[in-house]
Structure formats: structure tokens, C-alpha cells
Short mmCIF file of C-alpha atoms and ligand atoms in Angstrom, two decimals:
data_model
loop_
_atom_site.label_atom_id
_atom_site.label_comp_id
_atom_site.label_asym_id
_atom_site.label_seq_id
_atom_site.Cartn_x
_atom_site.Cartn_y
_atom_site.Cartn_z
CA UNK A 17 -18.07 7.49 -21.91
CA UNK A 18 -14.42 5.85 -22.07
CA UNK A 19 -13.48 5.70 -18.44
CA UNK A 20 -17.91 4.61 -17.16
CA UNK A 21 -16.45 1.78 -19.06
CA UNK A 22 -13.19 1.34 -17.22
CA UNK A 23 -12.74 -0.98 -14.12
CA UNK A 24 -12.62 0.74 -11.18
CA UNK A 25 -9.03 0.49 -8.80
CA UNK A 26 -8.77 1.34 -5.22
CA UNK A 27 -5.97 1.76 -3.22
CA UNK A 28 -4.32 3.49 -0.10
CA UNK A 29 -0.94 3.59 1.54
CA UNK A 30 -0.40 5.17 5.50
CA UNK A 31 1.29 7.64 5.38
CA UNK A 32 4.11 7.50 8.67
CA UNK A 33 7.09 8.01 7.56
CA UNK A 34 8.91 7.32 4.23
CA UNK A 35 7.70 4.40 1.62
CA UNK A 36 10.22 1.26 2.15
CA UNK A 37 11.31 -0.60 -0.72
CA UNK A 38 8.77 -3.26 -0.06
CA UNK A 39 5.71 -0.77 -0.20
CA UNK A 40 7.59 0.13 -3.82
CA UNK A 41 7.86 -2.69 -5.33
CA UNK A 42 4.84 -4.30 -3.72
CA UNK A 43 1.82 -2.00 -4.06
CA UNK A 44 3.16 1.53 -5.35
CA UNK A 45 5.03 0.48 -8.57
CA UNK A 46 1.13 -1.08 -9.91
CA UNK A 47 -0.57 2.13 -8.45
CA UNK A 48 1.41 3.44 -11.57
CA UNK A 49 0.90 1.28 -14.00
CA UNK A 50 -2.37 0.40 -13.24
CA UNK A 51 -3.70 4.39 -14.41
CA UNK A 52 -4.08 4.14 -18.41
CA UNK A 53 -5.93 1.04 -18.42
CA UNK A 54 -8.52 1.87 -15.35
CA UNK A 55 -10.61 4.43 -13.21
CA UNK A 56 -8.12 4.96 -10.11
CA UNK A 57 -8.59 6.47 -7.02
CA UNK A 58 -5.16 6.34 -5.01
CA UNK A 59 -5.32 7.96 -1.24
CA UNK A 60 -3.59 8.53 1.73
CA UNK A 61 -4.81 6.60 4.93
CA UNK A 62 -4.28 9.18 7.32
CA UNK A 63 -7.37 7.84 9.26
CA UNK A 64 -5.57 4.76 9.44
CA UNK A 65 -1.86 5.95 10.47
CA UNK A 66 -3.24 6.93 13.97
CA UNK A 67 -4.16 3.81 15.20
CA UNK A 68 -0.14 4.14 16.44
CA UNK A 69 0.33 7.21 18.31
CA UNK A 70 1.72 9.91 15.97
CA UNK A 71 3.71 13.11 16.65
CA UNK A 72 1.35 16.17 15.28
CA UNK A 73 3.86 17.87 13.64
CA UNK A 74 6.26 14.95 12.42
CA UNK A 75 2.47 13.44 11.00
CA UNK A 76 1.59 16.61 8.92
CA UNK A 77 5.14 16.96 7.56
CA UNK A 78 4.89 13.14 6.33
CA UNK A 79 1.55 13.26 5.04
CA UNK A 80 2.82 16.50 3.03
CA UNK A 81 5.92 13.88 1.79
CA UNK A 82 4.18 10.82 1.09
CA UNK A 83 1.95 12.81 -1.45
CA UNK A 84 4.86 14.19 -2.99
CA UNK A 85 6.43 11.08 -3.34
CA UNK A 86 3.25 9.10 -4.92
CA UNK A 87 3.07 12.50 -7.57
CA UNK A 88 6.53 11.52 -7.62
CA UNK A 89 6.45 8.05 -8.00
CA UNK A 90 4.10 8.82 -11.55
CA UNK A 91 0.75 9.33 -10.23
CA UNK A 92 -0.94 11.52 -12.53
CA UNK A 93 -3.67 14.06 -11.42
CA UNK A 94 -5.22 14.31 -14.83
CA UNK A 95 -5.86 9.81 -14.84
CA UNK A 96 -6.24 9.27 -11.32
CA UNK A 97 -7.89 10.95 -8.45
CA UNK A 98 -5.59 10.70 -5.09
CA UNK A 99 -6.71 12.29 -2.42
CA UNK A 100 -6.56 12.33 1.75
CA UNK A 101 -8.59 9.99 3.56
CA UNK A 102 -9.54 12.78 6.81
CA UNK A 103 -10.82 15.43 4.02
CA UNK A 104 -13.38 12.89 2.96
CA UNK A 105 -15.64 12.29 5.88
CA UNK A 106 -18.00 9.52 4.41
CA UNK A 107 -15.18 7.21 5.10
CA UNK A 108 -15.75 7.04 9.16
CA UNK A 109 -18.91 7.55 8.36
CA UNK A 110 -18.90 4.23 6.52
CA UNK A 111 -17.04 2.35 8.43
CA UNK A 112 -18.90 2.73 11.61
CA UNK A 113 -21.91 1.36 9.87
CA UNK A 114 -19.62 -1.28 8.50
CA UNK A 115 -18.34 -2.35 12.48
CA UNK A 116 -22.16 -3.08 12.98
CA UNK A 117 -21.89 -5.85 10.19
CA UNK A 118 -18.60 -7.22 11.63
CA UNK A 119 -17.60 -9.98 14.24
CA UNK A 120 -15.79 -9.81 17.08
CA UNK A 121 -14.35 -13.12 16.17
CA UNK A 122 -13.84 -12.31 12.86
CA UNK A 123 -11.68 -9.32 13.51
CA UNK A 124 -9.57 -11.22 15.78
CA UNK A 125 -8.75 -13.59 13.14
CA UNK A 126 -6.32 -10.59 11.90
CA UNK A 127 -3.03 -11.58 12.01
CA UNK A 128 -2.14 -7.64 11.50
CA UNK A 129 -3.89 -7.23 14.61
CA UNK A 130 -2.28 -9.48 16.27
CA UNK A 131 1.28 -8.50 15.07
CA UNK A 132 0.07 -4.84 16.02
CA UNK A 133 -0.68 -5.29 19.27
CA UNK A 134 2.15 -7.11 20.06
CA UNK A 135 4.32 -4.79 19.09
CA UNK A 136 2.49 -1.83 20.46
CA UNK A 137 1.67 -3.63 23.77
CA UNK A 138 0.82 -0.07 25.76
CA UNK A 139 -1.38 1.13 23.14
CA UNK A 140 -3.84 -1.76 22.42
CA UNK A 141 -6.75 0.70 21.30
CA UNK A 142 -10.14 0.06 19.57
CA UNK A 143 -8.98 1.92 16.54
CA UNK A 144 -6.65 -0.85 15.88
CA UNK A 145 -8.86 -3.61 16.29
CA UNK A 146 -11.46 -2.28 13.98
CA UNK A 147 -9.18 -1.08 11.62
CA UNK A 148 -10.17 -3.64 8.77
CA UNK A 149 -13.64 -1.87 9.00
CA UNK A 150 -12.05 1.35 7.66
CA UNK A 151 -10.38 -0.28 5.00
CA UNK A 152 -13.24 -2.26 3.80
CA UNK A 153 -15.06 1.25 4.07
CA UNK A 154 -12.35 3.08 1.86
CA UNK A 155 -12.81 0.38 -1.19
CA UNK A 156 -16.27 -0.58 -1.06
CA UNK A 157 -17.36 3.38 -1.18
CA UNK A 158 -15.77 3.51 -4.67
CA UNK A 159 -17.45 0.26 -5.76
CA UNK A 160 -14.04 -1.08 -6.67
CA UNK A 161 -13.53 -3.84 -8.95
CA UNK A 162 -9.94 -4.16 -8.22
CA UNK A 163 -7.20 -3.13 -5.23
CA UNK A 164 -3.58 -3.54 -5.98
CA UNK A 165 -2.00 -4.43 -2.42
CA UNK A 166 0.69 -6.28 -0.87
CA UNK A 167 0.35 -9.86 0.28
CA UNK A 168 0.02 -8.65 3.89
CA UNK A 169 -3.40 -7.02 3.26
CA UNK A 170 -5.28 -9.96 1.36
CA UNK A 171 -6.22 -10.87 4.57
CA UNK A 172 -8.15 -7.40 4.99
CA UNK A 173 -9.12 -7.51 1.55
CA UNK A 174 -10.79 -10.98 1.95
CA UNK A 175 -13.07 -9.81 5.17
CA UNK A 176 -13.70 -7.02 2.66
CA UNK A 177 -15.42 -8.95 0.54
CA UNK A 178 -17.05 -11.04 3.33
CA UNK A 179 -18.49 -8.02 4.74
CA UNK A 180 -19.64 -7.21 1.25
CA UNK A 181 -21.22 -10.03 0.29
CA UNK A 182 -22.98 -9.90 3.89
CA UNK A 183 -24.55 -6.56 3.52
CA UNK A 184 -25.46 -7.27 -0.49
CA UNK A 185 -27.19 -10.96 1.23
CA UNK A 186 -28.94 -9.13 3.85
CA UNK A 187 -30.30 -5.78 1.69
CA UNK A 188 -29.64 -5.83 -2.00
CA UNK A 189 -26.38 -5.84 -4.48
CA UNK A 190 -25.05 -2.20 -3.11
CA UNK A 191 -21.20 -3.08 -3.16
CA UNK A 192 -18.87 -4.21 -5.88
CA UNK A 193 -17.00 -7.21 -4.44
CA UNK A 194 -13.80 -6.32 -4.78
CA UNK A 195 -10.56 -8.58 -5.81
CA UNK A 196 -7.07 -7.80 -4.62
CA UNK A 197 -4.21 -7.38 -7.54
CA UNK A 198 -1.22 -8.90 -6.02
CA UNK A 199 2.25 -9.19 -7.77
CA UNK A 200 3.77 -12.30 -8.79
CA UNK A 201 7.35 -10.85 -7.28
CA UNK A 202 7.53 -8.04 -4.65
CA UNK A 203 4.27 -9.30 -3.02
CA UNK A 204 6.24 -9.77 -0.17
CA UNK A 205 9.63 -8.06 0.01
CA UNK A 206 11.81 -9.51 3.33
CA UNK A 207 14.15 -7.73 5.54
CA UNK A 208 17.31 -7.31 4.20
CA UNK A 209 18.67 -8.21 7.71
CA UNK A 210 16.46 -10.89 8.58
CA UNK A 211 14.42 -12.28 5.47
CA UNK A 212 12.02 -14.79 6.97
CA UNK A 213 10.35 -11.29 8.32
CA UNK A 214 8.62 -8.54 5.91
CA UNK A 215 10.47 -5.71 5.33
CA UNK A 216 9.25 -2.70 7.09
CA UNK A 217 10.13 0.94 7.94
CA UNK A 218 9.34 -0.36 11.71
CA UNK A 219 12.06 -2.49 11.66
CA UNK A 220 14.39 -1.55 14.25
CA UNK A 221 17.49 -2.18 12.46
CA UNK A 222 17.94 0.02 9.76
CA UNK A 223 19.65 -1.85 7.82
CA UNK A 224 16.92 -4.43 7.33
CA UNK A 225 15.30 -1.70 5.00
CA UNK A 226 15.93 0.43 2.47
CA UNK A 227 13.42 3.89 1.74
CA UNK A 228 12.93 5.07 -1.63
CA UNK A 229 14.58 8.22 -0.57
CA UNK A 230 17.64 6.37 0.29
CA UNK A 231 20.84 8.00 -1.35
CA UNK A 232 22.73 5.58 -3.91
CA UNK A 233 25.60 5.26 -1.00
CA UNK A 234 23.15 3.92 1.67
CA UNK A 235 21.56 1.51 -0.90
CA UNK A 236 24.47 0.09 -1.51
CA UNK A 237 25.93 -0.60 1.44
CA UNK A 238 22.77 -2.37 2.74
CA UNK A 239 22.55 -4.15 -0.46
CA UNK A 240 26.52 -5.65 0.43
CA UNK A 241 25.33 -6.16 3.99
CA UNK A 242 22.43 -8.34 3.31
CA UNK A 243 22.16 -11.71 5.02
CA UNK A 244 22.36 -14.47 2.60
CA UNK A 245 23.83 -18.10 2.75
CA UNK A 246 26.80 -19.93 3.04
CA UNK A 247 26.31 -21.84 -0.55
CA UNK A 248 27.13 -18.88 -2.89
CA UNK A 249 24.87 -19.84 -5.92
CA UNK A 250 22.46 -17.35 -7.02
CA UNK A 251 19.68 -19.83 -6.96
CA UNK A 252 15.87 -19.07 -6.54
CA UNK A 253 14.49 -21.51 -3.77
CA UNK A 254 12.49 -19.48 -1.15
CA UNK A 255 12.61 -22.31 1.10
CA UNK A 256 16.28 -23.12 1.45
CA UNK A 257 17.79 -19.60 0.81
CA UNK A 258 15.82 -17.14 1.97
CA UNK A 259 17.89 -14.78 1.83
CA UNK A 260 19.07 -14.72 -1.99
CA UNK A 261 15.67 -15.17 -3.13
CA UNK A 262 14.44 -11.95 -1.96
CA UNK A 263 17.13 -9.85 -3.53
CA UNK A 264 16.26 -12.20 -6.62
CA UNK A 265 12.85 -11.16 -6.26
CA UNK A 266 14.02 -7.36 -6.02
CA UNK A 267 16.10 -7.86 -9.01
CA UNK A 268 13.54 -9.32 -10.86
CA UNK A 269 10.83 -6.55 -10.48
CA UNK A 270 13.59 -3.77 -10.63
CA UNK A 271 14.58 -5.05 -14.37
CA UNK A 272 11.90 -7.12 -15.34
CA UNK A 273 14.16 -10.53 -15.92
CA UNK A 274 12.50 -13.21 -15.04
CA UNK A 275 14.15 -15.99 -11.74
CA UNK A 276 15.83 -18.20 -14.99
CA UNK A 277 17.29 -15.34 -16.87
CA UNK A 278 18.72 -13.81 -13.21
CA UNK A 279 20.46 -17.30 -12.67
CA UNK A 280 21.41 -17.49 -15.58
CA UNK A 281 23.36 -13.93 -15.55
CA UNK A 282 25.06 -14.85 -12.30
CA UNK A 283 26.02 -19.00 -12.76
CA UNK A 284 29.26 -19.35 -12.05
CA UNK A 285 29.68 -15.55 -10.00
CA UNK A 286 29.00 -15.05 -6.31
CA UNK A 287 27.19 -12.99 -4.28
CA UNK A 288 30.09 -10.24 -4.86
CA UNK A 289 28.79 -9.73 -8.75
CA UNK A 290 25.53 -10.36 -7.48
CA UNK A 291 24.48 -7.82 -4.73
CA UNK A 292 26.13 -4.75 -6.05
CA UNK A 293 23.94 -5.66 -9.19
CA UNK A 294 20.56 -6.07 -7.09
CA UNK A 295 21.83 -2.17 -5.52
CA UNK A 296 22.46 -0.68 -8.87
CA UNK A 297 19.33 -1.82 -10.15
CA UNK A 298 17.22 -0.42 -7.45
CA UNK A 299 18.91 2.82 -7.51
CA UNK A 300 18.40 3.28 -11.30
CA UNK A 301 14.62 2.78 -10.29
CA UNK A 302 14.55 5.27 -7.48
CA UNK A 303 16.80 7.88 -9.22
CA UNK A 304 14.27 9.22 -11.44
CA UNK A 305 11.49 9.28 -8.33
CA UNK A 306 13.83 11.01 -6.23
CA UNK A 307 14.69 13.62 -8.51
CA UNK A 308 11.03 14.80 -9.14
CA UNK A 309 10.39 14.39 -5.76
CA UNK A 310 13.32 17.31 -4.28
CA UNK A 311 11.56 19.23 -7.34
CA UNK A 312 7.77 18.83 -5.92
CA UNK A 313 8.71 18.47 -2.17
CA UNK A 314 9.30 22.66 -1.69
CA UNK A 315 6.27 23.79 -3.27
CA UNK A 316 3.65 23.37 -0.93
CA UNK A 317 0.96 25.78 -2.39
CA UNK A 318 1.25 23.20 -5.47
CA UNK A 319 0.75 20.16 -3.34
CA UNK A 320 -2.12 21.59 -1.21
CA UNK A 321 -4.01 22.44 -4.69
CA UNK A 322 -4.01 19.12 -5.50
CA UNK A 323 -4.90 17.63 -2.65
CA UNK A 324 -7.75 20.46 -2.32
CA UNK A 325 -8.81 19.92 -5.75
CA UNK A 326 -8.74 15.92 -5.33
CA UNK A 327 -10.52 15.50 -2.18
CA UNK A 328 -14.44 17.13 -3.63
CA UNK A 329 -13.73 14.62 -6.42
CA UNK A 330 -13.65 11.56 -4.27
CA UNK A 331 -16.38 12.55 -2.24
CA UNK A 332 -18.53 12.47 -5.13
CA UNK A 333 -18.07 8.75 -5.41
CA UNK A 334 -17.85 8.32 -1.92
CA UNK A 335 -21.52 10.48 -1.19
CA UNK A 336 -23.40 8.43 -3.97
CA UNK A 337 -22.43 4.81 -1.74
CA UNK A 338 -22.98 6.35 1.45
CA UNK A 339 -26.17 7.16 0.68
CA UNK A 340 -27.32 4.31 -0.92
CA UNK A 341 -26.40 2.63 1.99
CA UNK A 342 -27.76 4.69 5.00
CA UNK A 343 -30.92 4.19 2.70
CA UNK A 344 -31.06 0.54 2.84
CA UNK A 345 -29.86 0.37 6.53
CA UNK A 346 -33.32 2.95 7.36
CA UNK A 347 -32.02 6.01 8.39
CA UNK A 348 -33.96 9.00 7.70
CA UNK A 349 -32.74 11.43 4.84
CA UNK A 350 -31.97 14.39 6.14
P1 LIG B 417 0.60 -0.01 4.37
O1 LIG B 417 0.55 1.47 4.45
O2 LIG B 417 1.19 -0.76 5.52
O3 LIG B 417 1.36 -0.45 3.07
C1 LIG B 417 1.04 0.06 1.79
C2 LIG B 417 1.15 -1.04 0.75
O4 LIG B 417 2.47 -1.58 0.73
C3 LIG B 417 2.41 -3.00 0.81
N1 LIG B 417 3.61 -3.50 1.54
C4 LIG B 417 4.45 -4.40 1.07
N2 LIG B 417 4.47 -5.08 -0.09
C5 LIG B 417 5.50 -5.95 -0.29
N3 LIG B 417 6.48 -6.16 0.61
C6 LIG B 417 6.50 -5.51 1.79
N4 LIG B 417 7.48 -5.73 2.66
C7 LIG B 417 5.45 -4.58 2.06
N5 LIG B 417 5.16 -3.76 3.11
C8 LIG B 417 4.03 -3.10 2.76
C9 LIG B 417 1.12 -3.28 1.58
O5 LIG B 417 0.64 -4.57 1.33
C10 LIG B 417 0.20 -2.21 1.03
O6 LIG B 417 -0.41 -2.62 -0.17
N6 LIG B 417 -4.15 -1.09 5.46
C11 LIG B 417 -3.24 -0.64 4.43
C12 LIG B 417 -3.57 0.73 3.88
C13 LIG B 417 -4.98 0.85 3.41
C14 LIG B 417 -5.51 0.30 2.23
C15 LIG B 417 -6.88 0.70 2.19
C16 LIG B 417 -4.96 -0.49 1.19
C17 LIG B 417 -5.97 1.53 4.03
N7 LIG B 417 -7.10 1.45 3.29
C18 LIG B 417 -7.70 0.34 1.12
C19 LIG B 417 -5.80 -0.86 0.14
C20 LIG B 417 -7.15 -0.46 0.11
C21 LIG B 417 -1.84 -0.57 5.01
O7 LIG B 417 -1.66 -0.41 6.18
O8 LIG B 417 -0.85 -0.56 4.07
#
């Protein structure tokens, strides 16, 4: 009775490779918090990850760690269902009916796309163009009220709700139209190296990132190497320094202080107090996380039962929209 009554939250992460910092603090950290007060479904986007080419075995071994880390990271099997996005077939299924109620021009709008294909210039492929499609697919299946994101998906979330809206118009109400839950700080962690860019495990300078299964050494030492600015005032002001205001920002979701209290701490102190306080901070966070991870990470047979056991779940959900839809489209029932 309790949780028909419950919002419903949707949200995915690829996984290729380990989480960054930014993918943390930015989407994962809410995946958390989010679970006692709504109906989540958490996945992997596996379907999504090989729109870049992927290494077979290097892909299963980091789909096996990126659900370890999320269990990890506090997901919890008996709040949430999290499950992998290839085990549920309704969600290709979906989303080819949902390129048919697409643009052209509308998916070339994406600025993801655009960054994508730029940076993967020999692999332009058709997979990564209608990638938005798949995404809209995976949250409007569950009928979700809300999806906790980063800022660079609101983009995809907004065309999700345009294609939403289009298909209720054109039938009748079949999808919930769903709103993204982006955080005040963290929306949009920067390189460490290079902050007018987003920080991401791409990035080919590794010190422009840190992974949450960075070692308390490593964090460090890219927190003291960060690029900041010549003034030496901790000082929250996007704009002019760049640079200090991300690690602000980092502070800021790592303890919960607010940008007044944090400049407050440091006036009169330099960048010498300040970064090594930004790294301890973030390794107090990812200490805990790391520590249940090396426990979960070497017992597979546990992981694949939940993943087995998670999957059926979702597709109930998934099979109820997918019906309803193929219904109103005019397809046959088998
Ligand atoms: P992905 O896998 O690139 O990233 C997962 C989440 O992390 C957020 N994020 C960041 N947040 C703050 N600062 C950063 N530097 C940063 N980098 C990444 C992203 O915004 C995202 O929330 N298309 C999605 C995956 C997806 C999905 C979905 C998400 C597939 N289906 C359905 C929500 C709902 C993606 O590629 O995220």
C-alpha cells in the first residue's frame, strides 16, 4: 500500500570503467538518498555503454564492478530494484518505437552528440545518434515521476519529456512526464586540471579526475595539483575563479557546509590549508564505499543473484508500459 503511494525515481549510470568523482557527487550520492522516501529503480546502461566500442572482456569485468560499487555506494536490494539494462529486453524494444516519434532535427540538437562524435570521429554510428531514444525509453517504461541526473543529461531528460508529451497528445496519457532532480552543488563537477571542462573518466589526463576507487595517496596529490588562481582567496565566484569554486563545490557536498561557512573556514589561509582539506574530505567519503566494495567485489555468485533476482522485477514494470503502448500504436497482441 505504502510504496503504490510513493513517487516513482529512475535512474541509470554506463557502466565503462570506474565512477569519477563527478558521477559521485553528481547523480550517485542522491541515488542513495533518494531510497527511503521513494519507489527506485537504479540500473546499469549497458545498452548504452556500446555506443563507444568496448573491449568484451574489459566490458563484462566493469559491468561486474560498477554493480558492486552502486551496492557499495548504499544501494539497498530490499528499497530499490537495480538491475541491468541488456537482461530487460522491453527497453530496445521501446526505444525503437520511441525513434519513430523522434526528429532528426531534434536529435541533432544534442550537444552530447555532438561532443561524442567529435571525440569519437571514426566511430560516428547510429547507436550514438539515437541514443536519447534509449534513455527516454529506460524512464518512461517505469512511469517515473522523478530522475536524479547530472546537469549534462537535462538536455536528454527534456526531449524525454517532449517525446512524452508527444505520444500522450497523439494517443492518450500513457507516460508519466518525468522531471529531472538535479543538485544544487556537484551538478556539474570540473576537471581538476582544466575546470571550464566537466570532469570525466575520458579525460586524457589523469590527473583532471579522481575515481571513487582512488587510494587516499592519489587523491591527494591531485587534490594539491589542481589548477586554481593566482589571487589565493578561497572565494566562491564561478565566473572569475573557476578553478577554486569547483573544489568549493566538492567541499561543500563532501561535508555539507554551505559556500559562506567554507569561506568563512578558510579567510585569511591559502590554498595550502585549503586543498589538502577539499582531499581529506573526499577521502573520508569514499573510505567507507571502498571498504564494502573490496568486501562485495570477490563474490561473484552474490552479485550475479542479485542482478538475476533484480532483472524479472523490472521487467514487470517495464512489460505493463510496453504493452500499453504497442496497444495504442496498433500492433496485434500476440
Ligand atoms: P553517465 O553514465 O555519463 O553518467 C552517470 C551520471 O553521472 C552524472 N555525471 C556528472 N555529474 C556531475 N559532474 C560530472 N562531471 C558528471 N559526469 C557525469 C551524469 O549526469 C549522470 O547522471 N545517459 C546517461 C545514462 C542513462 C540514464 C538513463 C540516466 C541511460 N539511461 C535514464 C538517467 C535516466 C549517461 O550517459 O550518464
Amino acid at each position: 500500500m505504502e510504496t503504490q503511494q510513493k513517487k516513482r525515481i529512475l535512474s541509470m549510470i554506463q557502466p565503462t570503467g570506474t565512477f569519477t568523482l563527478g558521477n559521485y557527487l553528481g547523480a550517485l550520492k542522491n541515488f542513495v538518498h533518494l531510497q527511503d522516501d521513494y519507489d527506485c529503480v537504479y540500473a546499469l546502461a549497458d545498452l548504452h555503454a556500446i555506443t563507444v566500442r568496448q573491449e568484451p572482456g574489459d566490458f563484462r569485468k566493469n559491468t561486474m564492478s560498477a554493480y558492486a560499487l552502486l551496492l557499495a555506494m548504499g544501494i539497498d536490494l530490499e528499497k530499490s530494484i537495480f538491475f541491468i539494462q541488456s537482461q530487460v529486453p522491453e527497453h530496445a524494444q521501446l526505444a525503437w518505437v520511441l525513434n519513430c516519434y523522434t526528429q532528426f532535427g531534434e536529435l541533432s540538437r544534442m550537444t552530447q552528440f555532438k561532443d561524442k562524435s567529435q571525440k569519437h570521429a571514426d566511430n560516428i554510428n547510429a547507436g550514438l545518434f539515437t541514443y536519447p531514444c534509449l534513455m527516454a525509453a529506460d524512464i518512461l517504461l517505469y512511469q517515473a515521476d522523478y530522475v536524479p541526473i547530472g546537469a549534462d543529461q537535462k538536455q536528454h531528460l527534456e526531449l524525454t519529456r517532449n517525446i512524452a508529451e508527444r505520444f500522450n497528445g497523439l494517443y492518450s496519457p500513457t507516460f508519466t512526464v518525468p522531471e529531472p532532480i538535479i543538485p544544487k552543488h556537484g551538478a556539474r563537477i570540473m576537471s581538476l586540471q582544466d575546470p571550464t571542462k566537466k570532469m570525466s573518466k575520458s579525460d586524457e589526463n589523469v590527473n583532471g579526475f579522481i575515481t571513487v576507487l582512488d587510494d587516499p595517496d592519489t587523491i591527494l596529490r591531485k587534490f594539491k595539483r589542481a589548477v586554481t588562481d593566482s589571487d589565493a582567496q578561497v572565494r566562491f565566484d564561478p565566473e572569475n575563479k573557476p578553478g577554486v569554486s569547483n573544489l568549493m563545490g566538492i567541499y561543500s557536498c563532501a561535508t555539507g557546509k554551505t559556500m559562506e561557512e567554507i569561506e568563512a573556514e578558510f579567510q585569511g589561509k591559502g590554498y595550502g590549508d585549503f586543498k589538502p582539506a577539499v582531499a581529506e574530505a573526499v577521502i573520508a567519503e569514499l573510505k567507507p564505499i571502498q571498504e564494502r566494495y573490496q568486501q562485495i567485489i570477490g563474490d561473484k555468485a552474490y552479485l550475479e543473484q542479485c542482478y538475476k533476482e533484480n532483472a524479472p522485477k523490472a521487467q514487470r514494470i517495464a512489460r505493463k508500459t510496453l504493452q500499453k503502448v504497442m496497444k495504442k500504436v496498433g500492433y496485434l497482441p500476440l
